[in-house]
């Protein structure tokens, strides 16, 4: 992954404004997150965001592109992660090792949120992040349930 350092704040804000994850965040809250608690990364198709069993703990929100997630031992495909969705929430929240692999299916841009953000961000911003994680996880459970019912 390549850190995108020289993108103007207004351009980064413009990108975040298009992502549903941040729709309930105030302008100042998005700016605070971008300036102090996150980084933008570009990742080329086929490269790993992270691998199963790694100890990294960032939460990744997909801003553009697409990721695939799969298990290590049998390479079983578990799903796709699209813009506005996230990956890495388990390790981010619980500080445990990665439970799956995440690899770029296309060239992608990701926002990586530092684990320390949950301790250092103002409560209102932290709660909005938690709310979006809960909503996203419940949507995944609903998708998995309907896929299981069809099988």
PDB file of C-alpha atoms in Angstrom:
ATOM      1  CA  UNK A   1       0.000   0.000   0.000  1.00  0.00           C
ATOM      2  CA  UNK A   2       1.156   3.493  -0.749  1.00  0.00           C
ATOM      3  CA  UNK A   3       0.434   6.337   1.665  1.00  0.00           C
ATOM      4  CA  UNK A   4      -1.223   9.291  -0.106  1.00  0.00           C
ATOM      5  CA  UNK A   5       0.366  12.258   1.617  1.00  0.00           C
ATOM      6  CA  UNK A   6       0.162  15.151  -0.822  1.00  0.00           C
ATOM      7  CA  UNK A   7      -3.581  15.379  -1.322  1.00  0.00           C
ATOM      8  CA  UNK A   8      -5.032  18.697  -0.207  1.00  0.00           C
ATOM      9  CA  UNK A   9      -7.435  18.600   2.722  1.00  0.00           C
ATOM     10  CA  UNK A  10     -10.325  19.950   0.643  1.00  0.00           C
ATOM     11  CA  UNK A  11      -9.844  17.092  -1.859  1.00  0.00           C
ATOM     12  CA  UNK A  12      -9.774  14.492   0.931  1.00  0.00           C
ATOM     13  CA  UNK A  13     -12.914  16.091   2.398  1.00  0.00           C
ATOM     14  CA  UNK A  14     -14.594  15.913  -1.006  1.00  0.00           C
ATOM     15  CA  UNK A  15     -13.853  12.188  -1.195  1.00  0.00           C
ATOM     16  CA  UNK A  16     -15.205  11.561   2.323  1.00  0.00           C
ATOM     17  CA  UNK A  17     -18.352  13.544   1.577  1.00  0.00           C
ATOM     18  CA  UNK A  18     -19.284  10.952  -1.067  1.00  0.00           C
ATOM     19  CA  UNK A  19     -18.993   7.980   1.303  1.00  0.00           C
ATOM     20  CA  UNK A  20     -22.178   6.911   3.150  1.00  0.00           C
ATOM     21  CA  UNK A  21     -20.157   5.904   6.241  1.00  0.00           C
ATOM     22  CA  UNK A  22     -19.597   9.614   6.956  1.00  0.00           C
ATOM     23  CA  UNK A  23     -23.034  11.014   6.064  1.00  0.00           C
ATOM     24  CA  UNK A  24     -23.925  11.752   9.710  1.00  0.00           C
ATOM     25  CA  UNK A  25     -20.571  13.358  10.536  1.00  0.00           C
ATOM     26  CA  UNK A  26     -20.367  17.149  10.744  1.00  0.00           C
ATOM     27  CA  UNK A  27     -17.840  18.880   8.507  1.00  0.00           C
ATOM     28  CA  UNK A  28     -15.571  19.651  11.478  1.00  0.00           C
ATOM     29  CA  UNK A  29     -15.757  16.017  12.636  1.00  0.00           C
ATOM     30  CA  UNK A  30     -14.668  14.726   9.217  1.00  0.00           C
ATOM     31  CA  UNK A  31     -11.854  17.235   9.138  1.00  0.00           C
ATOM     32  CA  UNK A  32     -10.654  16.219  12.618  1.00  0.00           C
ATOM     33  CA  UNK A  33     -10.665  12.567  11.615  1.00  0.00           C
ATOM     34  CA  UNK A  34      -8.702  13.273   8.427  1.00  0.00           C
ATOM     35  CA  UNK A  35      -6.140  15.538  10.045  1.00  0.00           C
ATOM     36  CA  UNK A  36      -5.392  13.613  13.217  1.00  0.00           C
ATOM     37  CA  UNK A  37      -6.608  10.027  13.282  1.00  0.00           C
ATOM     38  CA  UNK A  38      -6.472   8.540   9.794  1.00  0.00           C
ATOM     39  CA  UNK A  39      -4.447   8.112   6.615  1.00  0.00           C
ATOM     40  CA  UNK A  40      -5.316   7.610   2.958  1.00  0.00           C
ATOM     41  CA  UNK A  41      -3.756   4.720   1.079  1.00  0.00           C
ATOM     42  CA  UNK A  42      -3.723   3.620  -2.535  1.00  0.00           C
ATOM     43  CA  UNK A  43      -3.482  -0.097  -3.133  1.00  0.00           C
ATOM     44  CA  UNK A  44      -2.985  -1.843  -6.449  1.00  0.00           C
ATOM     45  CA  UNK A  45      -5.141  -4.698  -7.670  1.00  0.00           C
ATOM     46  CA  UNK A  46      -3.967  -8.028  -6.270  1.00  0.00           C
ATOM     47  CA  UNK A  47      -2.094  -6.563  -3.309  1.00  0.00           C
ATOM     48  CA  UNK A  48      -3.046  -7.398   0.267  1.00  0.00           C
ATOM     49  CA  UNK A  49      -4.524  -4.823   2.632  1.00  0.00           C
ATOM     50  CA  UNK A  50      -3.805  -7.298   5.424  1.00  0.00           C
ATOM     51  CA  UNK A  51      -3.345 -11.018   5.909  1.00  0.00           C
ATOM     52  CA  UNK A  52      -4.984 -13.423   8.312  1.00  0.00           C
ATOM     53  CA  UNK A  53      -3.215 -13.661  11.697  1.00  0.00           C
ATOM     54  CA  UNK A  54      -1.434 -10.291  11.341  1.00  0.00           C
ATOM     55  CA  UNK A  55      -1.351  -8.097  14.410  1.00  0.00           C
ATOM     56  CA  UNK A  56      -2.243  -4.818  12.636  1.00  0.00           C
ATOM     57  CA  UNK A  57      -5.363  -3.135  14.015  1.00  0.00           C
ATOM     58  CA  UNK A  58      -6.430  -0.357  11.624  1.00  0.00           C
ATOM     59  CA  UNK A  59     -10.005  -0.106  10.406  1.00  0.00           C
ATOM     60  CA  UNK A  60     -10.176   0.371   6.626  1.00  0.00           C
ATOM     61  CA  UNK A  61     -13.031   2.183   4.918  1.00  0.00           C
ATOM     62  CA  UNK A  62     -13.135   1.697   1.169  1.00  0.00           C
ATOM     63  CA  UNK A  63     -13.373   5.049  -0.615  1.00  0.00           C
ATOM     64  CA  UNK A  64     -13.008   3.667  -4.147  1.00  0.00           C
ATOM     65  CA  UNK A  65     -12.364   0.299  -5.700  1.00  0.00           C
ATOM     66  CA  UNK A  66     -13.209  -3.126  -4.338  1.00  0.00           C
ATOM     67  CA  UNK A  67     -11.670  -5.638  -1.944  1.00  0.00           C
ATOM     68  CA  UNK A  68     -12.155  -9.369  -1.640  1.00  0.00           C
ATOM     69  CA  UNK A  69     -11.982 -11.185   1.670  1.00  0.00           C
ATOM     70  CA  UNK A  70     -11.088 -14.854   2.103  1.00  0.00           C
ATOM     71  CA  UNK A  71      -9.767 -17.394   4.585  1.00  0.00           C
ATOM     72  CA  UNK A  72      -6.121 -18.349   4.556  1.00  0.00           C
ATOM     73  CA  UNK A  73      -6.179 -22.127   4.910  1.00  0.00           C
ATOM     74  CA  UNK A  74      -8.611 -22.972   2.104  1.00  0.00           C
ATOM     75  CA  UNK A  75      -8.737 -19.673   0.170  1.00  0.00           C
ATOM     76  CA  UNK A  76     -12.531 -19.766   0.563  1.00  0.00           C
ATOM     77  CA  UNK A  77     -14.017 -16.560  -0.814  1.00  0.00           C
ATOM     78  CA  UNK A  78     -16.077 -14.807   1.861  1.00  0.00           C
ATOM     79  CA  UNK A  79     -17.232 -11.703   0.024  1.00  0.00           C
ATOM     80  CA  UNK A  80     -16.543  -8.337  -1.554  1.00  0.00           C
ATOM     81  CA  UNK A  81     -16.132  -4.995   0.184  1.00  0.00           C
ATOM     82  CA  UNK A  82     -17.290  -1.966  -1.812  1.00  0.00           C
ATOM     83  CA  UNK A  83     -16.949   1.835  -1.462  1.00  0.00           C
ATOM     84  CA  UNK A  84     -18.533   3.054   1.761  1.00  0.00           C
ATOM     85  CA  UNK A  85     -18.054  -0.331   3.433  1.00  0.00           C
ATOM     86  CA  UNK A  86     -15.308  -1.277   5.847  1.00  0.00           C
ATOM     87  CA  UNK A  87     -13.041  -4.163   6.736  1.00  0.00           C
ATOM     88  CA  UNK A  88     -10.892  -4.936   9.751  1.00  0.00           C
ATOM     89  CA  UNK A  89     -13.445  -4.014  12.388  1.00  0.00           C
ATOM     90  CA  UNK A  90     -12.791  -7.075  14.569  1.00  0.00           C
ATOM     91  CA  UNK A  91      -9.092  -6.357  15.025  1.00  0.00           C
ATOM     92  CA  UNK A  92      -9.809  -2.619  15.313  1.00  0.00           C
ATOM     93  CA  UNK A  93     -12.285  -3.027  18.158  1.00  0.00           C
ATOM     94  CA  UNK A  94     -10.787  -5.938  20.068  1.00  0.00           C
ATOM     95  CA  UNK A  95      -7.075  -5.558  19.224  1.00  0.00           C
ATOM     96  CA  UNK A  96      -6.879  -9.200  18.190  1.00  0.00           C
ATOM     97  CA  UNK A  97      -5.116 -10.674  15.173  1.00  0.00           C
ATOM     98  CA  UNK A  98      -6.737 -10.529  11.757  1.00  0.00           C
ATOM     99  CA  UNK A  99      -9.277 -13.288  11.186  1.00  0.00           C
ATOM    100  CA  UNK A 100      -9.300 -13.107   7.354  1.00  0.00           C
ATOM    101  CA  UNK A 101      -7.309 -11.878   4.370  1.00  0.00           C
ATOM    102  CA  UNK A 102      -8.280  -8.704   2.526  1.00  0.00           C
ATOM    103  CA  UNK A 103      -6.928  -8.122  -0.967  1.00  0.00           C
ATOM    104  CA  UNK A 104      -7.628  -5.435  -3.575  1.00  0.00           C
ATOM    105  CA  UNK A 105      -9.827  -6.789  -6.386  1.00  0.00           C
ATOM    106  CA  UNK A 106      -9.280  -3.502  -8.233  1.00  0.00           C
ATOM    107  CA  UNK A 107      -7.028  -0.510  -7.695  1.00  0.00           C
ATOM    108  CA  UNK A 108      -8.499   1.045  -4.556  1.00  0.00           C
ATOM    109  CA  UNK A 109      -8.258   3.975  -2.173  1.00  0.00           C
ATOM    110  CA  UNK A 110      -8.714   3.266   1.521  1.00  0.00           C
ATOM    111  CA  UNK A 111      -9.066   5.395   4.617  1.00  0.00           C
ATOM    112  CA  UNK A 112      -7.241   3.767   7.518  1.00  0.00           C
ATOM    113  CA  UNK A 113      -8.413   4.800  10.985  1.00  0.00           C
ATOM    114  CA  UNK A 114      -5.953   4.363  13.817  1.00  0.00           C
ATOM    115  CA  UNK A 115      -6.990   2.210  16.785  1.00  0.00           C
ATOM    116  CA  UNK A 116      -6.108   5.067  19.141  1.00  0.00           C
ATOM    117  CA  UNK A 117      -8.955   7.078  17.579  1.00  0.00           C
ATOM    118  CA  UNK A 118     -11.507   5.325  19.780  1.00  0.00           C
ATOM    119  CA  UNK A 119      -9.709   6.624  22.852  1.00  0.00           C
ATOM    120  CA  UNK A 120      -8.673  10.076  21.660  1.00  0.00           C
ATOM    121  CA  UNK A 121     -11.584  11.311  19.532  1.00  0.00           C
ATOM    122  CA  UNK A 122     -14.367  13.339  21.126  1.00  0.00           C
ATOM    123  CA  UNK A 123     -17.210  11.152  22.369  1.00  0.00           C
ATOM    124  CA  UNK A 124     -19.660  12.353  19.705  1.00  0.00           C
ATOM    125  CA  UNK A 125     -17.302  11.337  16.868  1.00  0.00           C
ATOM    126  CA  UNK A 126     -16.389   8.058  18.534  1.00  0.00           C
ATOM    127  CA  UNK A 127     -20.079   7.225  18.903  1.00  0.00           C
ATOM    128  CA  UNK A 128     -20.714   7.981  15.233  1.00  0.00           C
ATOM    129  CA  UNK A 129     -17.914   5.608  14.232  1.00  0.00           C
ATOM    130  CA  UNK A 130     -19.332   2.926  16.526  1.00  0.00           C
ATOM    131  CA  UNK A 131     -22.842   3.508  15.147  1.00  0.00           C
ATOM    132  CA  UNK A 132     -21.623   3.063  11.567  1.00  0.00           C
ATOM    133  CA  UNK A 133     -19.759  -0.107  12.528  1.00  0.00           C
ATOM    134  CA  UNK A 134     -22.885  -1.530  14.158  1.00  0.00           C
ATOM    135  CA  UNK A 135     -25.053  -0.630  11.146  1.00  0.00           C
ATOM    136  CA  UNK A 136     -22.531  -2.103   8.709  1.00  0.00           C
ATOM    137  CA  UNK A 137     -22.127  -5.293  10.716  1.00  0.00           C
ATOM    138  CA  UNK A 138     -25.886  -5.767  11.018  1.00  0.00           C
ATOM    139  CA  UNK A 139     -26.225  -5.306   7.222  1.00  0.00           C
ATOM    140  CA  UNK A 140     -23.579  -7.997   6.701  1.00  0.00           C
ATOM    141  CA  UNK A 141     -25.447 -10.373   9.006  1.00  0.00           C
ATOM    142  CA  UNK A 142     -28.678  -9.745   7.079  1.00  0.00           C
ATOM    143  CA  UNK A 143     -26.906 -10.441   3.749  1.00  0.00           C
ATOM    144  CA  UNK A 144     -25.376 -13.627   5.103  1.00  0.00           C
ATOM    145  CA  UNK A 145     -28.722 -14.758   6.490  1.00  0.00           C
ATOM    146  CA  UNK A 146     -30.517 -14.249   3.180  1.00  0.00           C
ATOM    147  CA  UNK A 147     -27.681 -15.956   1.272  1.00  0.00           C
ATOM    148  CA  UNK A 148     -27.881 -18.913   3.657  1.00  0.00           C
ATOM    149  CA  UNK A 149     -31.650 -19.143   3.211  1.00  0.00           C
ATOM    150  CA  UNK A 150     -31.267 -19.278  -0.581  1.00  0.00           C
ATOM    151  CA  UNK A 151     -28.632 -22.014  -0.458  1.00  0.00           C
TER     152      UNK A 151
END
